[in-house]
Short mmCIF file of C-alpha atoms in Angstrom, two decimals:
data_model
loop_
_atom_site.label_atom_id
_atom_site.label_comp_id
_atom_site.label_asym_id
_atom_site.label_seq_id
_atom_site.Cartn_x
_atom_site.Cartn_y
_atom_site.Cartn_z
CA MET A 940 -20.63 -37.82 -62.89
CA GLU A 941 -20.33 -39.20 -59.37
CA ARG A 942 -23.51 -38.70 -57.40
CA LEU A 943 -21.97 -39.76 -54.08
CA GLY A 944 -19.09 -38.00 -52.43
CA MET A 945 -16.97 -38.03 -49.31
CA VAL A 946 -15.43 -34.94 -47.78
CA TYR A 947 -12.41 -35.56 -45.57
CA MET A 948 -9.00 -34.31 -44.47
CA VAL A 949 -6.95 -37.42 -43.84
CA ALA A 950 -7.58 -40.72 -45.62
CA ARG A 951 -7.52 -43.22 -42.76
CA TRP A 952 -8.47 -46.90 -42.90
CA GLU A 953 -12.15 -45.89 -42.65
CA GLU A 954 -12.12 -43.45 -45.58
CA LYS A 955 -10.39 -46.00 -47.81
CA ALA A 956 -12.91 -48.66 -46.75
CA ILE A 957 -15.82 -46.34 -47.62
CA ALA A 958 -14.36 -45.55 -51.08
CA LYS A 959 -13.83 -49.29 -51.70
CA ALA A 960 -17.36 -50.14 -50.51
CA GLY A 961 -18.66 -47.70 -53.14
CA GLU A 962 -16.54 -49.31 -55.87
CA LYS A 963 -17.82 -52.76 -54.85
CA ARG A 964 -21.38 -51.51 -55.40
CA GLY A 965 -20.52 -49.94 -58.74
CA VAL A 966 -20.78 -46.42 -57.29
CA LYS A 967 -17.74 -44.21 -57.59
CA VAL A 968 -17.40 -42.05 -54.49
CA LYS A 969 -16.08 -38.61 -55.44
CA LEU A 970 -13.24 -37.72 -53.09
CA LEU A 971 -13.45 -34.17 -51.76
CA HIS A 972 -10.07 -33.80 -50.04
CA LEU A 973 -10.54 -30.60 -48.04
CA PRO A 974 -6.95 -29.31 -48.18
CA SER A 975 -7.33 -29.22 -52.01
CA LEU A 976 -10.85 -27.77 -52.04
CA HIS A 977 -12.30 -24.27 -52.23
CA LEU A 978 -15.94 -23.32 -52.75
CA LEU A 979 -18.00 -20.15 -53.03
CA ILE A 980 -20.94 -20.10 -50.64
CA GLY A 981 -24.21 -20.43 -52.53
CA GLU A 982 -22.57 -20.57 -56.00
CA HIS A 983 -23.35 -23.96 -57.43
CA VAL A 984 -20.59 -26.06 -58.94
CA ALA A 985 -21.75 -28.53 -61.59
CA GLU A 986 -19.46 -31.37 -60.61
CA LEU A 987 -20.53 -31.61 -56.96
CA PRO A 988 -22.18 -34.89 -55.92
CA GLN A 989 -25.82 -34.89 -54.73
CA VAL A 990 -25.09 -36.71 -51.48
CA VAL A 991 -21.86 -36.30 -49.52
CA LEU A 992 -20.62 -38.14 -46.44
CA GLN A 993 -18.79 -35.93 -43.96
CA ARG A 994 -15.59 -37.61 -42.71
CA SER A 995 -13.36 -34.70 -41.69
CA ILE A 996 -11.42 -35.37 -38.52
CA SER A 997 -11.23 -31.72 -37.59
CA HIS A 998 -14.45 -30.68 -35.90
CA TYR A 999 -14.41 -27.17 -37.31
CA ALA A 1000 -13.44 -28.25 -40.82
CA ALA A 1001 -16.29 -30.79 -40.70
CA LEU A 1002 -18.89 -28.23 -39.64
CA SER A 1003 -17.74 -25.45 -41.99
CA SER A 1004 -17.48 -27.71 -45.05
CA THR A 1005 -20.90 -29.21 -44.30
CA LEU A 1006 -22.42 -25.73 -44.07
CA VAL A 1007 -20.89 -24.61 -47.37
CA LEU A 1008 -21.93 -27.82 -49.18
CA GLU A 1009 -25.47 -27.45 -47.80
CA SER A 1010 -25.57 -23.88 -49.13
CA LEU A 1011 -24.94 -25.42 -52.57
CA GLY A 1012 -27.89 -27.78 -52.22
CA VAL A 1013 -25.80 -30.84 -51.39
CA ARG A 1014 -27.33 -33.31 -48.95
CA VAL A 1015 -24.62 -33.93 -46.35
CA VAL A 1016 -24.57 -36.84 -43.91
CA ASN A 1017 -24.50 -35.88 -41.07
CA THR A 1018 -26.27 -32.54 -41.38
CA SER A 1019 -24.60 -29.34 -40.13
CA THR A 1020 -26.95 -28.96 -37.17
CA ALA A 1021 -26.43 -32.55 -36.02
CA THR A 1022 -22.65 -32.25 -36.47
CA ALA A 1023 -22.51 -29.02 -34.45
CA ALA A 1024 -24.66 -30.48 -31.68
CA ALA A 1025 -22.71 -33.74 -31.51
CA ASN A 1026 -19.33 -32.04 -31.41
CA ASP A 1027 -20.38 -29.88 -28.47
CA LYS A 1028 -20.71 -32.12 -25.44
CA ILE A 1029 -22.92 -29.62 -23.57
CA TRP A 1030 -25.24 -29.21 -26.55
CA SER A 1031 -25.54 -32.96 -27.09
CA ALA A 1032 -26.00 -33.69 -23.37
CA ALA A 1033 -28.85 -31.15 -23.31
CA LEU A 1034 -30.53 -32.86 -26.30
CA LEU A 1035 -30.06 -36.33 -24.80
CA SER A 1036 -31.56 -35.19 -21.52
CA ARG A 1037 -34.55 -33.55 -23.21
CA ALA A 1038 -35.21 -36.77 -25.13
CA GLY A 1039 -35.14 -38.76 -21.89
CA VAL A 1040 -32.03 -40.76 -22.81
CA ALA A 1041 -30.30 -42.05 -19.67
CA MET A 1042 -26.88 -40.48 -19.21
CA PRO A 1043 -24.39 -39.78 -16.43
CA GLN A 1044 -25.38 -36.78 -14.31
CA THR A 1045 -23.79 -33.76 -15.97
CA GLY A 1046 -23.46 -30.18 -14.76
CA VAL A 1047 -21.99 -26.97 -16.12
CA ALA A 1048 -20.46 -24.07 -14.18
CA TRP A 1049 -19.22 -20.74 -15.51
CA SER A 1050 -16.52 -19.95 -12.93
CA MET A 1051 -14.08 -21.86 -10.77
CA ASP A 1052 -15.97 -21.11 -7.54
CA ALA A 1053 -19.24 -22.21 -9.06
CA ALA A 1054 -17.60 -25.42 -10.37
CA LEU A 1055 -16.34 -26.24 -6.87
CA ARG A 1056 -19.87 -25.75 -5.48
CA LEU A 1057 -21.32 -27.86 -8.31
CA ALA A 1058 -18.92 -30.72 -7.47
CA GLU A 1059 -19.96 -30.56 -3.79
CA LYS A 1060 -23.57 -30.91 -4.88
CA MET A 1061 -22.83 -33.79 -7.28
CA GLY A 1062 -20.42 -35.59 -4.92
CA TYR A 1063 -16.85 -36.70 -5.66
CA PRO A 1064 -15.29 -38.17 -7.72
CA VAL A 1065 -16.24 -36.04 -10.72
CA VAL A 1066 -14.98 -36.09 -14.30
CA VAL A 1067 -13.99 -32.75 -15.84
CA LYS A 1068 -14.50 -32.77 -19.60
CA PRO A 1069 -13.77 -30.28 -22.35
CA SER A 1070 -17.01 -29.39 -24.14
CA ASN A 1071 -15.26 -30.08 -27.46
CA GLY A 1072 -12.75 -32.91 -27.56
CA SER A 1073 -11.92 -36.36 -28.79
CA TRP A 1074 -10.24 -39.62 -27.86
CA GLY A 1075 -10.68 -38.85 -24.17
CA ARG A 1076 -8.05 -36.12 -24.30
CA MET A 1077 -8.13 -33.39 -21.66
CA VAL A 1078 -10.62 -35.43 -19.67
CA ALA A 1079 -9.61 -35.42 -15.99
CA LEU A 1080 -10.79 -37.24 -12.88
CA ALA A 1081 -11.03 -35.29 -9.61
CA ASP A 1082 -11.23 -37.47 -6.50
CA ASP A 1083 -11.62 -34.53 -4.16
CA GLU A 1084 -11.71 -30.74 -3.94
CA GLU A 1085 -7.91 -30.44 -4.09
CA ASP A 1086 -7.77 -32.38 -7.36
CA LEU A 1087 -10.59 -30.36 -8.84
CA ARG A 1088 -9.05 -27.03 -7.83
CA ALA A 1089 -5.78 -28.00 -9.57
CA ILE A 1090 -7.58 -29.10 -12.75
CA LEU A 1091 -9.74 -25.97 -12.85
CA GLU A 1092 -6.74 -23.69 -12.29
CA HIS A 1093 -5.02 -25.24 -15.30
CA ARG A 1094 -8.18 -24.80 -17.35
CA GLU A 1095 -8.63 -21.18 -16.29
CA TYR A 1096 -5.10 -20.36 -17.53
CA MET A 1097 -5.76 -21.75 -20.99
CA PRO A 1098 -6.56 -19.13 -23.65
CA GLN A 1099 -9.54 -20.90 -25.25
CA PRO A 1100 -12.84 -19.39 -24.03
CA GLU A 1101 -14.45 -22.85 -23.77
CA MET A 1102 -11.89 -23.73 -21.08
CA LYS A 1103 -13.66 -21.24 -18.80
CA VAL A 1104 -16.90 -23.21 -19.07
CA HIS A 1105 -16.56 -26.20 -16.78
CA MET A 1106 -18.47 -29.35 -17.62
CA LEU A 1107 -18.53 -31.83 -14.75
CA GLN A 1108 -19.83 -35.34 -15.04
CA GLU A 1109 -20.61 -38.02 -12.51
CA TYR A 1110 -17.87 -40.67 -12.44
CA VAL A 1111 -19.41 -43.99 -13.46
CA ALA A 1112 -17.61 -47.01 -11.96
CA LYS A 1113 -17.62 -49.06 -15.15
CA PRO A 1114 -16.94 -52.81 -15.08
CA GLY A 1115 -13.51 -52.33 -16.71
CA ARG A 1116 -15.10 -51.62 -20.05
CA ASP A 1117 -17.46 -49.40 -21.96
CA ILE A 1118 -19.40 -49.97 -25.17
CA ARG A 1119 -19.19 -48.37 -28.61
CA VAL A 1120 -22.30 -48.86 -30.75
CA THR A 1121 -22.14 -47.83 -34.40
CA VAL A 1122 -25.49 -46.61 -35.72
CA VAL A 1123 -26.23 -46.12 -39.43
CA GLY A 1124 -29.55 -44.82 -40.71
CA GLY A 1125 -31.41 -45.51 -37.47
CA ARG A 1126 -30.05 -49.06 -37.09
CA PRO A 1127 -27.45 -50.26 -34.59
CA VAL A 1128 -25.17 -52.14 -37.02
CA ALA A 1129 -22.37 -53.21 -34.66
CA GLY A 1130 -21.15 -52.92 -31.10
CA ILE A 1131 -17.92 -53.54 -29.23
CA TYR A 1132 -16.91 -53.70 -25.60
CA ARG A 1133 -13.78 -51.66 -25.03
CA TYR A 1134 -11.73 -53.02 -22.15
CA SER A 1135 -9.03 -51.09 -20.39
CA GLU A 1136 -7.27 -51.04 -17.06
CA HIS A 1137 -7.50 -47.27 -17.30
CA TRP A 1138 -10.81 -45.52 -16.64
CA ILE A 1139 -10.63 -43.92 -20.10
CA THR A 1140 -11.48 -46.82 -22.41
CA ASN A 1141 -11.23 -45.44 -25.98
CA THR A 1142 -9.56 -48.01 -28.28
CA ALA A 1143 -7.75 -45.02 -29.80
CA ARG A 1144 -5.94 -44.95 -26.44
CA GLY A 1145 -4.98 -48.61 -26.54
CA GLY A 1146 -7.98 -50.44 -25.08
CA ARG A 1147 -8.80 -54.09 -26.04
CA ALA A 1148 -12.09 -54.83 -27.85
CA GLU A 1149 -14.66 -57.66 -28.06
CA PRO A 1150 -18.04 -57.88 -29.85
CA ALA A 1151 -21.09 -56.56 -27.98
CA PRO A 1152 -24.64 -57.64 -28.90
CA VAL A 1153 -26.64 -54.69 -30.24
CA GLU A 1154 -30.01 -56.42 -30.24
CA GLY A 1155 -32.44 -55.27 -27.54
CA GLU A 1156 -31.93 -52.55 -24.98
CA LEU A 1157 -28.35 -51.61 -25.91
CA GLY A 1158 -29.15 -51.01 -29.56
CA GLU A 1159 -32.38 -49.21 -28.65
CA ILE A 1160 -30.74 -46.68 -26.34
CA ALA A 1161 -27.99 -46.04 -28.92
CA VAL A 1162 -30.57 -45.34 -31.62
CA ARG A 1163 -32.58 -43.07 -29.30
CA ALA A 1164 -29.40 -41.12 -28.52
CA VAL A 1165 -28.52 -40.70 -32.19
CA GLU A 1166 -32.06 -39.58 -33.02
CA ALA A 1167 -32.08 -37.09 -30.15
CA VAL A 1168 -29.03 -35.36 -31.63
CA GLY A 1169 -30.27 -35.73 -35.23
CA LEU A 1170 -27.39 -37.89 -36.46
CA GLU A 1171 -27.62 -40.48 -39.21
CA VAL A 1172 -24.16 -42.05 -38.99
CA ALA A 1173 -22.70 -42.10 -35.49
CA GLY A 1174 -20.69 -43.86 -32.84
CA VAL A 1175 -22.40 -43.95 -29.47
CA ASP A 1176 -20.38 -44.47 -26.28
CA VAL A 1177 -22.36 -46.27 -23.60
CA PHE A 1178 -21.51 -47.01 -19.97
CA GLU A 1179 -22.97 -49.85 -17.90
CA HIS A 1180 -24.01 -48.53 -14.50
CA PRO A 1181 -24.26 -51.24 -11.82
CA GLU A 1182 -27.78 -50.06 -10.78
CA ARG A 1183 -29.09 -47.74 -13.50
CA GLY A 1184 -28.12 -49.87 -16.50
CA TYR A 1185 -27.04 -48.33 -19.81
CA LEU A 1186 -26.02 -44.66 -19.76
CA VAL A 1187 -25.11 -42.80 -22.95
CA ASN A 1188 -21.84 -40.96 -22.46
CA GLU A 1189 -21.28 -39.41 -25.87
CA VAL A 1190 -22.29 -39.45 -29.52
CA ASN A 1191 -19.69 -39.05 -32.26
CA PRO A 1192 -20.62 -37.74 -35.72
CA VAL A 1193 -17.50 -38.98 -37.58
CA PRO A 1194 -16.95 -42.36 -35.94
CA GLU A 1195 -13.86 -44.45 -36.48
CA PHE A 1196 -14.77 -48.10 -36.93
CA LYS A 1197 -11.58 -50.01 -37.78
CA ASN A 1198 -11.64 -51.88 -34.46
CA THR A 1199 -15.40 -52.49 -34.71
CA VAL A 1200 -14.93 -54.14 -38.14
CA ARG A 1201 -11.90 -56.15 -36.98
CA VAL A 1202 -13.72 -57.50 -33.93
CA THR A 1203 -17.28 -57.97 -35.24
CA GLY A 1204 -16.71 -58.61 -38.94
CA VAL A 1205 -19.58 -56.21 -39.73
CA ASP A 1206 -19.05 -54.30 -42.98
CA VAL A 1207 -19.66 -50.85 -41.48
CA ALA A 1208 -18.35 -49.04 -44.59
CA GLY A 1209 -20.80 -51.05 -46.73
CA GLU A 1210 -23.67 -50.18 -44.36
CA ILE A 1211 -22.81 -46.48 -44.65
CA VAL A 1212 -22.58 -46.57 -48.45
CA ASP A 1213 -25.87 -48.48 -48.70
CA TYR A 1214 -27.50 -45.80 -46.55
CA LEU A 1215 -26.15 -43.03 -48.81
CA ILE A 1216 -27.37 -44.87 -51.92
CA GLY A 1217 -30.79 -45.13 -50.25
CA ILE A 1218 -30.89 -41.33 -49.87
CA LEU A 1219 -29.92 -40.89 -53.53
CA ARG A 1220 -32.81 -43.10 -54.64
CA LYS A 1221 -35.41 -41.19 -52.64
CA MET B 277 3.66 -49.43 -56.98
CA PRO B 278 4.47 -45.87 -58.13
CA VAL B 279 7.65 -44.39 -56.65
CA LEU B 280 7.72 -40.69 -55.74
CA LYS B 281 10.41 -38.50 -54.20
CA CYS B 282 10.29 -37.45 -50.56
CA PRO B 283 10.16 -33.62 -50.55
CA VAL B 284 12.25 -33.55 -47.36
CA CYS B 285 15.12 -36.02 -47.88
CA GLY B 286 14.84 -36.64 -51.62
CA GLY B 287 14.68 -40.41 -51.10
CA ASP B 288 12.30 -42.77 -52.88
CA VAL B 289 8.81 -43.30 -51.45
CA GLU B 290 6.75 -46.28 -52.60
CA VAL B 291 3.10 -45.31 -52.89
CA PRO B 292 0.36 -47.99 -52.92
CA ASP B 293 -1.51 -48.47 -56.22
CA ASP B 294 -4.85 -47.66 -54.58
CA VAL B 295 -3.54 -44.52 -52.90
CA MET B 296 -6.07 -41.77 -52.03
CA PRO B 297 -5.47 -38.03 -51.64
CA GLY B 298 -5.13 -37.33 -47.94
CA GLU B 299 -3.41 -40.61 -47.17
CA LEU B 300 -0.47 -40.37 -44.77
CA ILE B 301 2.81 -42.20 -45.34
CA ASP B 302 5.53 -42.44 -42.71
CA HIS B 303 8.82 -42.17 -44.55
CA ASP B 304 12.12 -43.71 -43.41
CA CYS B 305 13.59 -40.23 -42.92
CA GLY B 306 11.14 -39.65 -40.05
CA VAL B 307 8.72 -37.31 -41.82
CA THR B 308 5.02 -38.01 -42.20
CA LEU B 309 4.02 -37.28 -45.79
CA GLU B 310 0.58 -36.45 -47.11
CA VAL B 311 -0.58 -37.53 -50.57
CA VAL B 312 -1.99 -34.57 -52.50
CA LYS B 313 -3.67 -34.61 -55.91
CA LYS B 314 -2.53 -31.82 -58.22
CA GLU B 315 -4.72 -29.88 -60.67
CA ASP B 316 -3.52 -32.10 -63.54
CA GLY B 317 -4.67 -35.23 -61.70
CA THR B 318 -1.19 -36.48 -60.79
CA ILE B 319 -0.18 -36.96 -57.17
CA GLU B 320 2.65 -35.48 -55.12
CA LEU B 321 3.86 -35.74 -51.55
CA ARG B 322 4.22 -32.95 -49.03
CA PRO B 323 5.11 -32.93 -45.34
CA PHE B 324 1.94 -33.43 -43.29
CA GLU B 325 1.19 -30.38 -41.18
CA GLY B 326 -1.55 -31.89 -39.04
CA VAL B 327 -5.11 -30.68 -38.77
CA GLY B 328 -4.47 -27.97 -36.24
CA GLU B 329 -7.06 -28.96 -33.68
CA ASP B 330 -8.53 -31.86 -31.84
CA TRP B 331 -9.82 -34.61 -34.09
CA GLY B 332 -11.29 -38.12 -34.13
CA GLU B 333 -13.64 -39.40 -31.48
#
């Protein structure tokens, strides 16, 4: 019986690399393809692995499947609480702040008027972010009150309740790049600079990448961020502020790492599988 | 490489030997197909319906 498993929705490059890294180590990773899976909460199934890596691309599918697997006594990486916190940008920002991790100034307002007053207090430009989102989508930059009013009006007309909670963040004038650090089991295993002419620098949106050194301060702040949110496997997005140094922008509980591997040569999938094997042996 | 039938156009679809359930294949007919493992352990293809919400990072 397989003792390691991976729960996922779409098998991307990363999921295939993780399955192959298991094979290379003589450990068969049981594939729990969510669209083919059903489970009863709390009713144990004999063939479930002891340790499961969560790789679902849908935030809600990831959280719900982690919760159900945990109810069956399965150890899931990342845990449900860490996944929920990381996927909610307000929740994770609150945890980062409490842990003293440097981050861009972030505010939350619960009406359009209050958001306009918050922006005045913070100073323009401000970034308007959805509290739950990926790949930089629905992130908007407001240079002035007119911009912000237009963005907020669009948000207020959207049906999702979270669109009525406005998260504003200080705009950090990055040096044409940001940094993605991949952390596994409390260690910063690889980092890349993501360059882009656009202020949104995700490589998923077409940015160029180069290796970034994770020794020293950069790796340390990434690990502190991951620990603050309770994650074990994570991608940490870091900005370089001209005066304040490294600022943690976000933590991601199901990180993609194809570009990180291509640019750095680090076997991230192998690092993840080794970490899971380590948990099994405990 | 196993060859399966596209459920949309009926054409042949070459599937890699190391294929995994959940893998996506763009077929020549313009449809994105998802690899699904059946109860009997064999695989089939069905049109990919997406994940219905924001995903990735």
